[in-house]
Tab-separated table of C-alpha atoms in Angstrom:
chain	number	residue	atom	x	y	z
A	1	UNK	CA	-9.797	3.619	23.529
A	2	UNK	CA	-9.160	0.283	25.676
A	3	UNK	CA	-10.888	-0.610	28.703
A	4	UNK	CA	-10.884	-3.266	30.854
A	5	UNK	CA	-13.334	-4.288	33.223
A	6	UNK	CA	-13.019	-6.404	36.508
A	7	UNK	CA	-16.778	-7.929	36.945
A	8	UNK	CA	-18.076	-11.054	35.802
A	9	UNK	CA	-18.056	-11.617	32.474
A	10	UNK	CA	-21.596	-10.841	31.399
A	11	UNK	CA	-22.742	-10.581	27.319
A	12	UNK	CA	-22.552	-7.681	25.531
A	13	UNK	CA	-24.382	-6.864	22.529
A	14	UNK	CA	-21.957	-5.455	19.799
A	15	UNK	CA	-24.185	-3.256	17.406
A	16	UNK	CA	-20.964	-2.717	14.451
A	17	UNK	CA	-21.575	-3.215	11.039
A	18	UNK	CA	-23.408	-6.955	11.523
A	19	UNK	CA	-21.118	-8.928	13.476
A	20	UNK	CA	-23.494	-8.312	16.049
A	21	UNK	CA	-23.227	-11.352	18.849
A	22	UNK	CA	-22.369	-11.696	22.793
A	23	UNK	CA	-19.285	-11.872	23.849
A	24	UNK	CA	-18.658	-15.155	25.198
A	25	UNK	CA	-18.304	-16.449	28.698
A	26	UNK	CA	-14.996	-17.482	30.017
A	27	UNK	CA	-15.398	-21.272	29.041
A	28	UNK	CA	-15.868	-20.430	25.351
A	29	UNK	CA	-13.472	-18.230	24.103
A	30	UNK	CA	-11.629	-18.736	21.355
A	31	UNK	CA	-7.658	-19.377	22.028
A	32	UNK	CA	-5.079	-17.486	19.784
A	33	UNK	CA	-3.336	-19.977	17.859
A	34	UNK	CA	0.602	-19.573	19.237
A	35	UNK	CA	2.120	-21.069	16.402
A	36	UNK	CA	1.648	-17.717	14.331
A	37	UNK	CA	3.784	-15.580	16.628
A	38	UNK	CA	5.952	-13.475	13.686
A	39	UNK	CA	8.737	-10.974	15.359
A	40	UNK	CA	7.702	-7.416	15.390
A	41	UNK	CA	9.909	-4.477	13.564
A	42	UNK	CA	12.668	-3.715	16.110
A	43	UNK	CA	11.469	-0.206	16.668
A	44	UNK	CA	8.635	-1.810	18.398
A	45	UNK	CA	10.196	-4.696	20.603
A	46	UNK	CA	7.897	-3.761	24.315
A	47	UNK	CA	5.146	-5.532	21.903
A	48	UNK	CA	7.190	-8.521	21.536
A	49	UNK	CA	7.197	-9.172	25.027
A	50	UNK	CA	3.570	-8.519	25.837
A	51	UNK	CA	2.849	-11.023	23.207
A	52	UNK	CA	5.764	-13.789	24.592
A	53	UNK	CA	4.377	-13.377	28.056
A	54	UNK	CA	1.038	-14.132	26.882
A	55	UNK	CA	1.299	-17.473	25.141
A	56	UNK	CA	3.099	-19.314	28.144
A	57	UNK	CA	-0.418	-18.752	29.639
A	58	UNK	CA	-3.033	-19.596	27.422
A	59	UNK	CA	-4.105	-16.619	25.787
A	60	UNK	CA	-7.428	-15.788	24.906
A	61	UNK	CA	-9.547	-13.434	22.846
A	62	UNK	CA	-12.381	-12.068	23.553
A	63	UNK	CA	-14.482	-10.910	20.298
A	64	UNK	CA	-17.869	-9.764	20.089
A	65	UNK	CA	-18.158	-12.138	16.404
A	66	UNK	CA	-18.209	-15.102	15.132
A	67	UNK	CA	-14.657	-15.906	13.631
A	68	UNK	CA	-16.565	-17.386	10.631
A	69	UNK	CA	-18.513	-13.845	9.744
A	70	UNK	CA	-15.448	-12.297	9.206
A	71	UNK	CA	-15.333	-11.502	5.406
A	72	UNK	CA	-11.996	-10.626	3.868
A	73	UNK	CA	-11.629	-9.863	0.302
A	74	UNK	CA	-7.707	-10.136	-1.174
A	75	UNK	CA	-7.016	-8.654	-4.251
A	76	UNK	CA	-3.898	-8.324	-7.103
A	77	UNK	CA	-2.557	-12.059	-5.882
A	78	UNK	CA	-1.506	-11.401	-1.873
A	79	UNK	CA	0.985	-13.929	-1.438
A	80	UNK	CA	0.214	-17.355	0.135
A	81	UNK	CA	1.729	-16.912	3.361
A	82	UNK	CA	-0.932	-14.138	3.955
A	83	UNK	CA	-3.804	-16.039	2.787
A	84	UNK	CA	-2.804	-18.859	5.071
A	85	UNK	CA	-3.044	-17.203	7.737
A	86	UNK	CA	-5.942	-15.526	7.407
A	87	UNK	CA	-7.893	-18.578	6.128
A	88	UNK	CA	-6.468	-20.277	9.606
A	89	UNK	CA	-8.071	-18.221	11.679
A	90	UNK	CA	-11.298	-19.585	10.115
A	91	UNK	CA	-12.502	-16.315	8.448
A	92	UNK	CA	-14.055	-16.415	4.645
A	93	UNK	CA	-11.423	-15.273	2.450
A	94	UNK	CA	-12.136	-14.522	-0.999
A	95	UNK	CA	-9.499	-14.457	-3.482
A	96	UNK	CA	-8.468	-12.559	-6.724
A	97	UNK	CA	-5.252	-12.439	-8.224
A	98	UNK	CA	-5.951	-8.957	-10.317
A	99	UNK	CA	-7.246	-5.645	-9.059
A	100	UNK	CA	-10.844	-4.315	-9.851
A	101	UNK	CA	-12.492	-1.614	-11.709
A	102	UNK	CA	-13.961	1.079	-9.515
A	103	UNK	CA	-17.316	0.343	-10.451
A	104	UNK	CA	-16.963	-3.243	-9.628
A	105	UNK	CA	-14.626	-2.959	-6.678
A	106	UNK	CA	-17.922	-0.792	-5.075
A	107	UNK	CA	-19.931	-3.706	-5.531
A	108	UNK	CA	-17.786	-6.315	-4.125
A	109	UNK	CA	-16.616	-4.147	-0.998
A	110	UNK	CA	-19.757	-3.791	0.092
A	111	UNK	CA	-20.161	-6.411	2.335
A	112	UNK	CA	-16.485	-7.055	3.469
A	113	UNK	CA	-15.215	-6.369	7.065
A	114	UNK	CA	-11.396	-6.712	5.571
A	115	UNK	CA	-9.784	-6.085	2.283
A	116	UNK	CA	-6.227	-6.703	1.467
A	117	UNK	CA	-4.448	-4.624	-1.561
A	118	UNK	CA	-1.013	-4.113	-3.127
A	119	UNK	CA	-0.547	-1.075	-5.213
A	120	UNK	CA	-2.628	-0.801	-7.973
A	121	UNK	CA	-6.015	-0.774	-6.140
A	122	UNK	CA	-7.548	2.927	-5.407
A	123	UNK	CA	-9.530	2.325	-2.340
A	124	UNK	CA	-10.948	6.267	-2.933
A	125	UNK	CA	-13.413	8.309	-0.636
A	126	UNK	CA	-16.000	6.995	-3.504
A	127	UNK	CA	-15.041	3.227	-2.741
A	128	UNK	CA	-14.740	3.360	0.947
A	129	UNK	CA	-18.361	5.135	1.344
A	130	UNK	CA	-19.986	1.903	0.514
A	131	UNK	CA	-18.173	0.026	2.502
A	132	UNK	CA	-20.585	-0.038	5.285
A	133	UNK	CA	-18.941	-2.964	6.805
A	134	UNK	CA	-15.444	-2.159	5.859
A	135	UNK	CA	-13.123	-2.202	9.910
A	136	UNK	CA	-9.557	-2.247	8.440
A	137	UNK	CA	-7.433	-1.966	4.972
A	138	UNK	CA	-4.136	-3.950	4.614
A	139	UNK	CA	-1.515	-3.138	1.972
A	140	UNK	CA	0.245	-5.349	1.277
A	141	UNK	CA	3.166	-2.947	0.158
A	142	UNK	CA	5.495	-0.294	1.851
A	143	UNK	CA	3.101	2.635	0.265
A	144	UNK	CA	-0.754	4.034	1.080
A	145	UNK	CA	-1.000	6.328	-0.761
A	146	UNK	CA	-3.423	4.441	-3.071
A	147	UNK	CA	-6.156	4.772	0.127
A	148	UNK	CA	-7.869	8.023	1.208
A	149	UNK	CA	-6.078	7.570	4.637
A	150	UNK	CA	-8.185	10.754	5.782
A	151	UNK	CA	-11.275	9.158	4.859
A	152	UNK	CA	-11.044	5.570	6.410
A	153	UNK	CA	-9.267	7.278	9.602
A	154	UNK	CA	-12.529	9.978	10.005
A	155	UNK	CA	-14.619	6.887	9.642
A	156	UNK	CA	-13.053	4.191	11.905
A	157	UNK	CA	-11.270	1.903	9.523
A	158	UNK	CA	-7.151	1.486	10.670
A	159	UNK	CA	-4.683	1.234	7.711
A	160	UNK	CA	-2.126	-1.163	7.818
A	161	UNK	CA	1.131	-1.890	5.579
A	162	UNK	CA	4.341	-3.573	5.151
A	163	UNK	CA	7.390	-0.736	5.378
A	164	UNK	CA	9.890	-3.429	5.971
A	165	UNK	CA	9.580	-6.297	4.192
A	166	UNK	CA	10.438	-5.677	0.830
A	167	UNK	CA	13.400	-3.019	1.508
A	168	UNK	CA	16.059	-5.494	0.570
A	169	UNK	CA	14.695	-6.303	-2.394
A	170	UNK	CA	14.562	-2.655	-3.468
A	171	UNK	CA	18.472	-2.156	-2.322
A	172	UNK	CA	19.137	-4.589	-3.866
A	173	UNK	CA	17.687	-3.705	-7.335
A	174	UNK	CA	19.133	-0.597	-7.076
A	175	UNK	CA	22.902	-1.869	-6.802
A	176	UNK	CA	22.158	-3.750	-9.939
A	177	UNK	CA	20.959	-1.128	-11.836
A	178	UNK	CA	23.735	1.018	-10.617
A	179	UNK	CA	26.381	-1.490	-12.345
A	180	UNK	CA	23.873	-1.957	-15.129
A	181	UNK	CA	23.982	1.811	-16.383
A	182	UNK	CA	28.078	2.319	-15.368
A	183	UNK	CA	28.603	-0.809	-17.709
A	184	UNK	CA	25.692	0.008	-20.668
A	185	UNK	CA	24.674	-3.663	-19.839
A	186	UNK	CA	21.391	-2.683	-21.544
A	187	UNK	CA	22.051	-1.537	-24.496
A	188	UNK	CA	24.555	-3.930	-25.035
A	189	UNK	CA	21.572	-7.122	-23.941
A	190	UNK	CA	19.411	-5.372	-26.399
A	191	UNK	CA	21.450	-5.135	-29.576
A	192	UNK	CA	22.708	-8.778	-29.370
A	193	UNK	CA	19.292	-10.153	-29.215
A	194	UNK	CA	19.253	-8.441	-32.594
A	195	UNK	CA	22.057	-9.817	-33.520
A	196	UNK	CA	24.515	-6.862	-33.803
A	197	UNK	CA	28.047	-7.480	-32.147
A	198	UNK	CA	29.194	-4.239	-30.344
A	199	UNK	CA	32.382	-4.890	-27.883
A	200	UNK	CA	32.930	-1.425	-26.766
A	201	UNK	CA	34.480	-0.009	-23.089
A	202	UNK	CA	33.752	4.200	-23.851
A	203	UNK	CA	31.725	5.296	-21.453
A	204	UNK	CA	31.739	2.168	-19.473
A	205	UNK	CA	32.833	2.405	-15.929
A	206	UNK	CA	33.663	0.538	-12.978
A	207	UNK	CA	31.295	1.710	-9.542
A	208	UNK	CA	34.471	0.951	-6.940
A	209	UNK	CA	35.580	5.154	-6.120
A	210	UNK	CA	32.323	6.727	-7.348
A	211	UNK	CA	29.970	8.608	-5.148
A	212	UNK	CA	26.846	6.851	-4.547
A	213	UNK	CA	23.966	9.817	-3.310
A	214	UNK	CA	20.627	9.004	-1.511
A	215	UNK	CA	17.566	11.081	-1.301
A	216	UNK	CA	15.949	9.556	1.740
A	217	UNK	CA	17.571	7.394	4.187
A	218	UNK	CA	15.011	5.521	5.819
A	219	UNK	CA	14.867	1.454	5.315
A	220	UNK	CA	15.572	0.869	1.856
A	221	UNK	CA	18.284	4.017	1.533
A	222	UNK	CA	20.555	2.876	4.882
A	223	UNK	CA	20.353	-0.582	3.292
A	224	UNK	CA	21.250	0.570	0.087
A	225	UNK	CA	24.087	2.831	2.097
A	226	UNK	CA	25.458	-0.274	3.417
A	227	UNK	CA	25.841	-2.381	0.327
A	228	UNK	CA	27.230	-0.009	-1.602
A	229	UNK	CA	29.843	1.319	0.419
A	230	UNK	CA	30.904	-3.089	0.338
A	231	UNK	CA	31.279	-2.470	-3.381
A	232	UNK	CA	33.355	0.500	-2.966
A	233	UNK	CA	31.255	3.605	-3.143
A	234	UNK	CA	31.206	6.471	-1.148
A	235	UNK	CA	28.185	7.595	0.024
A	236	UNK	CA	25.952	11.053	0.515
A	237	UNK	CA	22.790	11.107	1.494
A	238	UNK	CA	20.313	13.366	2.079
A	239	UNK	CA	16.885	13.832	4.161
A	240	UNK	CA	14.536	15.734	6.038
A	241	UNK	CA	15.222	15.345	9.483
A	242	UNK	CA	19.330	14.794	10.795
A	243	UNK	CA	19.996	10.845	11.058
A	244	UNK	CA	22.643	8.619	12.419
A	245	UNK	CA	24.980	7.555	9.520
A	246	UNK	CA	25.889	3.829	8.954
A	247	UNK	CA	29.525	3.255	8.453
A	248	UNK	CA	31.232	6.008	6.853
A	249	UNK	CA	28.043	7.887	4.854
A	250	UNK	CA	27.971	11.712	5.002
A	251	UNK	CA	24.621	13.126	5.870
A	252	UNK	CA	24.283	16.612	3.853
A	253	UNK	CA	22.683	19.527	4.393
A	254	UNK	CA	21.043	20.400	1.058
A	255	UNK	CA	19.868	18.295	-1.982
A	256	UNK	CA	21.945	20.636	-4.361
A	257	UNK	CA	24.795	19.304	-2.419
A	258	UNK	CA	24.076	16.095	-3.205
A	259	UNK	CA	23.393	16.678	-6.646
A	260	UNK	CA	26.636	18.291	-7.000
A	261	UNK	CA	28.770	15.423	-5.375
A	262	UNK	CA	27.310	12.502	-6.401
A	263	UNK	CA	28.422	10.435	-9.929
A	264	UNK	CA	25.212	7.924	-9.082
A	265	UNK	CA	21.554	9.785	-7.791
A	266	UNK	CA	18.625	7.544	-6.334
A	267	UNK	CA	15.349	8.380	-4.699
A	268	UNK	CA	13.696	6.724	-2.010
A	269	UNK	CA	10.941	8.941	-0.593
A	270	UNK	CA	7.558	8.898	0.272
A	271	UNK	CA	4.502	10.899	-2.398
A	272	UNK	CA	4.005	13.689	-0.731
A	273	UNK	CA	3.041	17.647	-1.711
A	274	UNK	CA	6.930	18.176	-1.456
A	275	UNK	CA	8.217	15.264	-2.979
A	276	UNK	CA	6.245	15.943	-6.277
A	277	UNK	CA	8.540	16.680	-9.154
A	278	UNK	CA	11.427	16.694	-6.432
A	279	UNK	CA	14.061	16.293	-9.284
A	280	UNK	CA	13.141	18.532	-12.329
A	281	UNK	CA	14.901	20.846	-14.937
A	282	UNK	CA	16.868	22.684	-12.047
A	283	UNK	CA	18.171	20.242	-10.365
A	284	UNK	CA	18.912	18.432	-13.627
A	285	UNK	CA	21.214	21.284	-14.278
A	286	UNK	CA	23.204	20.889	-10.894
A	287	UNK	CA	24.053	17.421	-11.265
A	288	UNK	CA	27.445	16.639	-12.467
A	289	UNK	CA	27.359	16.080	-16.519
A	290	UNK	CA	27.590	11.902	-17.338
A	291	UNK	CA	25.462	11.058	-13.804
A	292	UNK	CA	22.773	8.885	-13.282
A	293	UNK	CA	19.808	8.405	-12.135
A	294	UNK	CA	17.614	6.308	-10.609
A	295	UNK	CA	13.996	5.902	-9.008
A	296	UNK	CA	12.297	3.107	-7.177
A	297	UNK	CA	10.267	5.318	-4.768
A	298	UNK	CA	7.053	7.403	-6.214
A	299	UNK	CA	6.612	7.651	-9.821
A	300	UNK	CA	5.490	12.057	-8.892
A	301	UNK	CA	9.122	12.089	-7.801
A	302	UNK	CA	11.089	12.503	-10.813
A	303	UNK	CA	9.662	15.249	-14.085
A	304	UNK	CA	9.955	12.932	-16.770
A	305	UNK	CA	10.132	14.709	-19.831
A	306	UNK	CA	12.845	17.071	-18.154
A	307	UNK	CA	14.491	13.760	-17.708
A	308	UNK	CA	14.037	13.021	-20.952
A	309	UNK	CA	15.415	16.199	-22.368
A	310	UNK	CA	18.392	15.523	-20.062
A	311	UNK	CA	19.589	12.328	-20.978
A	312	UNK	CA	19.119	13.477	-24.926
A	313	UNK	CA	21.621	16.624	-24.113
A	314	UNK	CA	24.327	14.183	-22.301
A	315	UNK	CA	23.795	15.905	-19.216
A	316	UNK	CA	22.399	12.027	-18.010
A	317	UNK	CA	24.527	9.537	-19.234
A	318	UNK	CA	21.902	6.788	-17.818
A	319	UNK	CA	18.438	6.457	-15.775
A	320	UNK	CA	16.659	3.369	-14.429
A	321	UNK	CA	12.996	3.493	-13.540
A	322	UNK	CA	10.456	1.319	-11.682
A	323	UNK	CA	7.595	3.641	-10.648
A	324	UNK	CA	6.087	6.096	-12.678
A	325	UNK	CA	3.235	8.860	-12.723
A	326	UNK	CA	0.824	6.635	-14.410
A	327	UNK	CA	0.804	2.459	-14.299
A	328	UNK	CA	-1.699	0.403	-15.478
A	329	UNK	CA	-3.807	-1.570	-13.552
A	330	UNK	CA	-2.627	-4.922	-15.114
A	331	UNK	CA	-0.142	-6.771	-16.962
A	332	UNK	CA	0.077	-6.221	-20.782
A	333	UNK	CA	1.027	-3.687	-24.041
A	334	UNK	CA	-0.395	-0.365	-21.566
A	335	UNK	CA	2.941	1.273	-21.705
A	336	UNK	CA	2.219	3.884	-24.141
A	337	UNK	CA	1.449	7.175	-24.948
A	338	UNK	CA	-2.284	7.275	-23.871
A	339	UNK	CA	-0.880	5.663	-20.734
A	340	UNK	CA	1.839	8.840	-20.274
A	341	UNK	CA	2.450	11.190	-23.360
A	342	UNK	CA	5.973	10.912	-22.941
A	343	UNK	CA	6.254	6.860	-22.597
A	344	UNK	CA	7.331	6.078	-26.423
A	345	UNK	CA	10.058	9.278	-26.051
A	346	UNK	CA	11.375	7.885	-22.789
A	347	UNK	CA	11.618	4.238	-24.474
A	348	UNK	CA	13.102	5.723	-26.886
A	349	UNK	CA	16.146	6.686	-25.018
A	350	UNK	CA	19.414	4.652	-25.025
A	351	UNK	CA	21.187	3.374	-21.545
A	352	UNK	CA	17.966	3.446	-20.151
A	353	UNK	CA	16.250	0.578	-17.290
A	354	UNK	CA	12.456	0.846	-17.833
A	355	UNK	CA	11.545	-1.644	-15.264
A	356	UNK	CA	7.210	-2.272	-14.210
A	357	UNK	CA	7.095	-1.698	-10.918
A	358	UNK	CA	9.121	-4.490	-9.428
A	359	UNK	CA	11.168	-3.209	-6.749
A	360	UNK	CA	9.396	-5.263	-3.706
A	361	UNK	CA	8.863	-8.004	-6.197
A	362	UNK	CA	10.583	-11.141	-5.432
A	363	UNK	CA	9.590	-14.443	-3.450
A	364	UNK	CA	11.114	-13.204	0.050
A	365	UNK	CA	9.423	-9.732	0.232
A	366	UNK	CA	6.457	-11.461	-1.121
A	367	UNK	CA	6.373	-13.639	1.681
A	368	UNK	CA	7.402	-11.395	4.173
A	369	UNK	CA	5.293	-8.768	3.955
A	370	UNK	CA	2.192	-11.774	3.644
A	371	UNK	CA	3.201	-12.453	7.310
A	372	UNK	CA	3.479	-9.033	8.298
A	373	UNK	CA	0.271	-7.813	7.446
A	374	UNK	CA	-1.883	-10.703	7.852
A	375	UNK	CA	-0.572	-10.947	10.973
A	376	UNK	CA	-1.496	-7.422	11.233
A	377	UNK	CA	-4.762	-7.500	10.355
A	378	UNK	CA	-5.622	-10.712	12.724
A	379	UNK	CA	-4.387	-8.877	16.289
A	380	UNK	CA	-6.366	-5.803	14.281
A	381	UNK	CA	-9.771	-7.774	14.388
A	382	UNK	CA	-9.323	-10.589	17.008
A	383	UNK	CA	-7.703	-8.087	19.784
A	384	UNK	CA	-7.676	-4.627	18.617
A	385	UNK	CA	-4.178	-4.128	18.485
A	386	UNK	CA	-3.612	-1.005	16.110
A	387	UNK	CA	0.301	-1.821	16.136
A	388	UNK	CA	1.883	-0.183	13.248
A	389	UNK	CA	-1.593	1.292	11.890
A	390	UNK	CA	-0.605	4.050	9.239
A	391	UNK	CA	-3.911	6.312	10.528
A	392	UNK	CA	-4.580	5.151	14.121
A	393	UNK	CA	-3.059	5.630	17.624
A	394	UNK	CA	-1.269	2.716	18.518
A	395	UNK	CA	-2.963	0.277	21.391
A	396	UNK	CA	-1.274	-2.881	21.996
A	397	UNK	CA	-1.825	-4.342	25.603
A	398	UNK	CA	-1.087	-7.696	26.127
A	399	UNK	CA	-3.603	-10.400	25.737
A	400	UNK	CA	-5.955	-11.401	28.255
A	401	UNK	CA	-5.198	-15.063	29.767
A	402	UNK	CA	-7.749	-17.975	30.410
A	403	UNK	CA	-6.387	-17.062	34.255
A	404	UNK	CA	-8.628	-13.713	33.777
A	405	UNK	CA	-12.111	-14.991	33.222
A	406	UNK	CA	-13.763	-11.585	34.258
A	407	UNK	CA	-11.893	-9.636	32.286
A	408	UNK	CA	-13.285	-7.482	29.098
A	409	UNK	CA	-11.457	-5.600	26.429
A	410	UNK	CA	-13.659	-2.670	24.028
A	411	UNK	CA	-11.763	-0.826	21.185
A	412	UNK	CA	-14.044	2.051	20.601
A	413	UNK	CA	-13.139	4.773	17.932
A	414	UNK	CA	-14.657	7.887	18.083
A	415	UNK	CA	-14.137	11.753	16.932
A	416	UNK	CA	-12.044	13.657	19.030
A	417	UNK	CA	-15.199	16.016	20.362
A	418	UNK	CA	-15.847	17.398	23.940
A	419	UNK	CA	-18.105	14.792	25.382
A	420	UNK	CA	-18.390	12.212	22.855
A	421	UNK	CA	-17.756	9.695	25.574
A	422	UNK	CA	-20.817	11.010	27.341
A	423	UNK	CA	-23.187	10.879	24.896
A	424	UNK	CA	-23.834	7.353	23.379
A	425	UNK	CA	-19.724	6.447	24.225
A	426	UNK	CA	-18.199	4.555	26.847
A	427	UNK	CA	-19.976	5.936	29.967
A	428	UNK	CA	-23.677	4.990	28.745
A	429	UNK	CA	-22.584	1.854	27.198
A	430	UNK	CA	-20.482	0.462	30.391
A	431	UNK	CA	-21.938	2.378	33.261
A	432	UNK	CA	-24.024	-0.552	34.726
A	433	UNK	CA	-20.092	-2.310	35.106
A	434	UNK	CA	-16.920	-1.500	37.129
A	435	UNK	CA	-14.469	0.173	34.516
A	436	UNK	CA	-11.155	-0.861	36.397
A	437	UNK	CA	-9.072	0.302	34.240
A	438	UNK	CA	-9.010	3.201	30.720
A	439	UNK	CA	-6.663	3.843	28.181
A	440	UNK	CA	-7.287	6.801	25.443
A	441	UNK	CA	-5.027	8.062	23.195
A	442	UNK	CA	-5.486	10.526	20.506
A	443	UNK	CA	-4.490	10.930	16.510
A	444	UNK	CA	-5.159	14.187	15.300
């Protein structure tokens, strides 16, 4: 909920989590810093404008803090761009470039108000109940589902991430891979580094007339759509919910469909309860013999060892992988079969892309999605803008101006019971002022 209120500015004790101090009069607020204005994703452009209108008139935040208190804790290397901006706004950022152990990820959460993740950290029900302190989450990453997004929504703290930043990359992966497998490039690599000569075109194919088909057109599959129709592919796709086509793709109605008609298969889809083990022995059976097969979503997506079995029988005549059911937490010799029990089976396999997770991994996305969410997370704790929060209702008024000295702004999450604003909410806490104005919205 958002309020504003019309009387004079008079302090407020906040009693969160510590950053307990008045909100300042008129004369000492802090001023957002302009210069770190990064375009919002088209799909929300109204907040562009509240946010352009705002800085012609010297905006100001009010926050019931002191910036300095703010404790952020980055983990598993968040790109510069992020840090910088963060560390600008004069909060104490701490810094690791790996992710943590459970055990010791409990201990150093503990006292953080902010903690910024990529994919390999499990921010579980067990981690977030001792963060007493913990406000928001930012992934760094298109995915959440490393977080307990139930947990840290029941309990206050918005989720934030980057879905897209890095989708170019991950198109653009994909089209390699695509001409990678069609041409054996692979195999071919891997036995001259040993030193074996093999100049052979069987099997090899150009991708110009074959039939590209995407499970799950959102922003890395209509990208992906688009660049591979420019090398000459046609393209099916297929998802949930109808969508609008770019250029000449064919939406169909079924996934067997698609499996039937399409030479080259690739999955871009979120984890979820129906996504898991979305392409196993069955549909193995209804692709076209000598396809292939690729995954840069969710490692649940695909049943490996029917894969496996698959490419061994010639039904697959190729598969590239970046994500899989198990990872490990760092960089190193993990990949094995106490890691998976199928992992030395699947490397193994010839005409095969094992790839570690790398789809969102080059300097651009990197950098992008830094901006994104840091940016984020700073209208998140300076304003309480929930913009683009995974788990919240999304609030984004414009910014109060230095022309509005009377003027107050409360975020204030609460369960959605009968008469929670009653008891202990917003009535007792601002009945002695002149609410002007309320804004509630609900998730849930």
């Amino acid at each position: 909920m958002v309020m504003e209120d019309t009387t004079q500015a008079i302090d407020i004790s906040s009693p969160i989590n510590g950053l307990s101090a008045p909100v300042a009069s008129n004369l000492s607020l802090s001023t957002s810093p302009s210069a770190n204005l990064y375009s919002s994703p088209a799909s929300k452009d109204s907040s562009r404008w509240h946010r352009g209108n705002t800085v012609a008139s010297a905006a100001k935040q009010l926050k019931p803090f002191a910036t300095e208190d703010i404790k952020i804790l980055l983990l598993e290397n968040v790109n510069k761009t992020g840090r910088d901006i963060l560390a600008a706004q004069g909060y104490q950022v701490d810094f690791l470039k790996t992710s943590l152990p459970e055990d010791e990820l409990i201990q150093r959460i503990r006292d953080v108000h902010v903690i910024g993740i990529r994919s390999k950290t499990q921010l579980t029900s067990r981690v977030l109940r001792e963060a007493k302190n913990l406000i928001v989450i930012g992934c760094f990453c298109i995915g959440t589902n490393q977080v307990d997004i139930q947990y840290a929504a029941k309990h206050g703290i918005a989720v934030f991430n980057s879905p897209f930043s890095n989708s170019r990359s991950v198109a653009e992966l994909v089209i390699a891979e695509i001409i990678a497998l069609a041409r054996q490039l692979g195999d071919r690599s891997n036995e001259l580094h040993k030193g074996t000569w093999n100049k052979v075109s069987s099997g090899c194919w150009e991708i110009r007339g074959k039939t590209l088909g995407i499970i799950g057109y959102g922003h890395i599959g209509s990208q992906l759509s688009v660049l591979a129709e420019a090398m000459g592919m046609s393209v099916l796709f297929y998802d949930a919910v109808n969508l609008m086509a770019l250029g000449t793709a064919k939406q169909v109605p079924t996934l067997p469909a698609l499996l039937q008609g399409a030479d080259f298969i690739t999955c871009h889809v979120p984890e979820l309860p129906e996504t898991h083990n979305m392409i196993g022995r069955s549909e193995f059976e209804q692709m076209k013999n000598g396809s292939y097969l690729i995954n840069a979503s969710r490692g649940s997506v695909i049943d490996i060892p029917a894969l496996i079995d698959a490419m061994r029988s010639g039904k697959v005549a190729g598969a590239a992988l970046d994500v899989y059911p198990a990872e490990p937490s760092g960089n190193g010799d993990y990949f094995t079969n106490s890691l998976n029990t199928w992992a030395e089976d699947l490397r193994s396999l010839k005409n095969i892309i094992l790839t570690p997770h790398i789809g969102g991994s080059t300097e651009e996305a990197q950098s992008a999605i830094g901006i994104e969410v840091s940016e984020a997370l700073v209208r998140y704790v300076n304003e309480g803008a929930t913009l683009g929060a995974v788990n919240m209702p999304e609030v984004n008024l414009r910014l109060l101006t230095m022309d509005e000295p009377n003027h107050v702004r409360v975020i204030y999450i609460h369960h959605n019971v009968p008469g929670v604003l009653r008891k202990g909410g917003e009535n007792d806490t601002l009945k002695a002022f002149n609410t002007h104005r309320s804004r509630q919205q609900e998730s849930g």
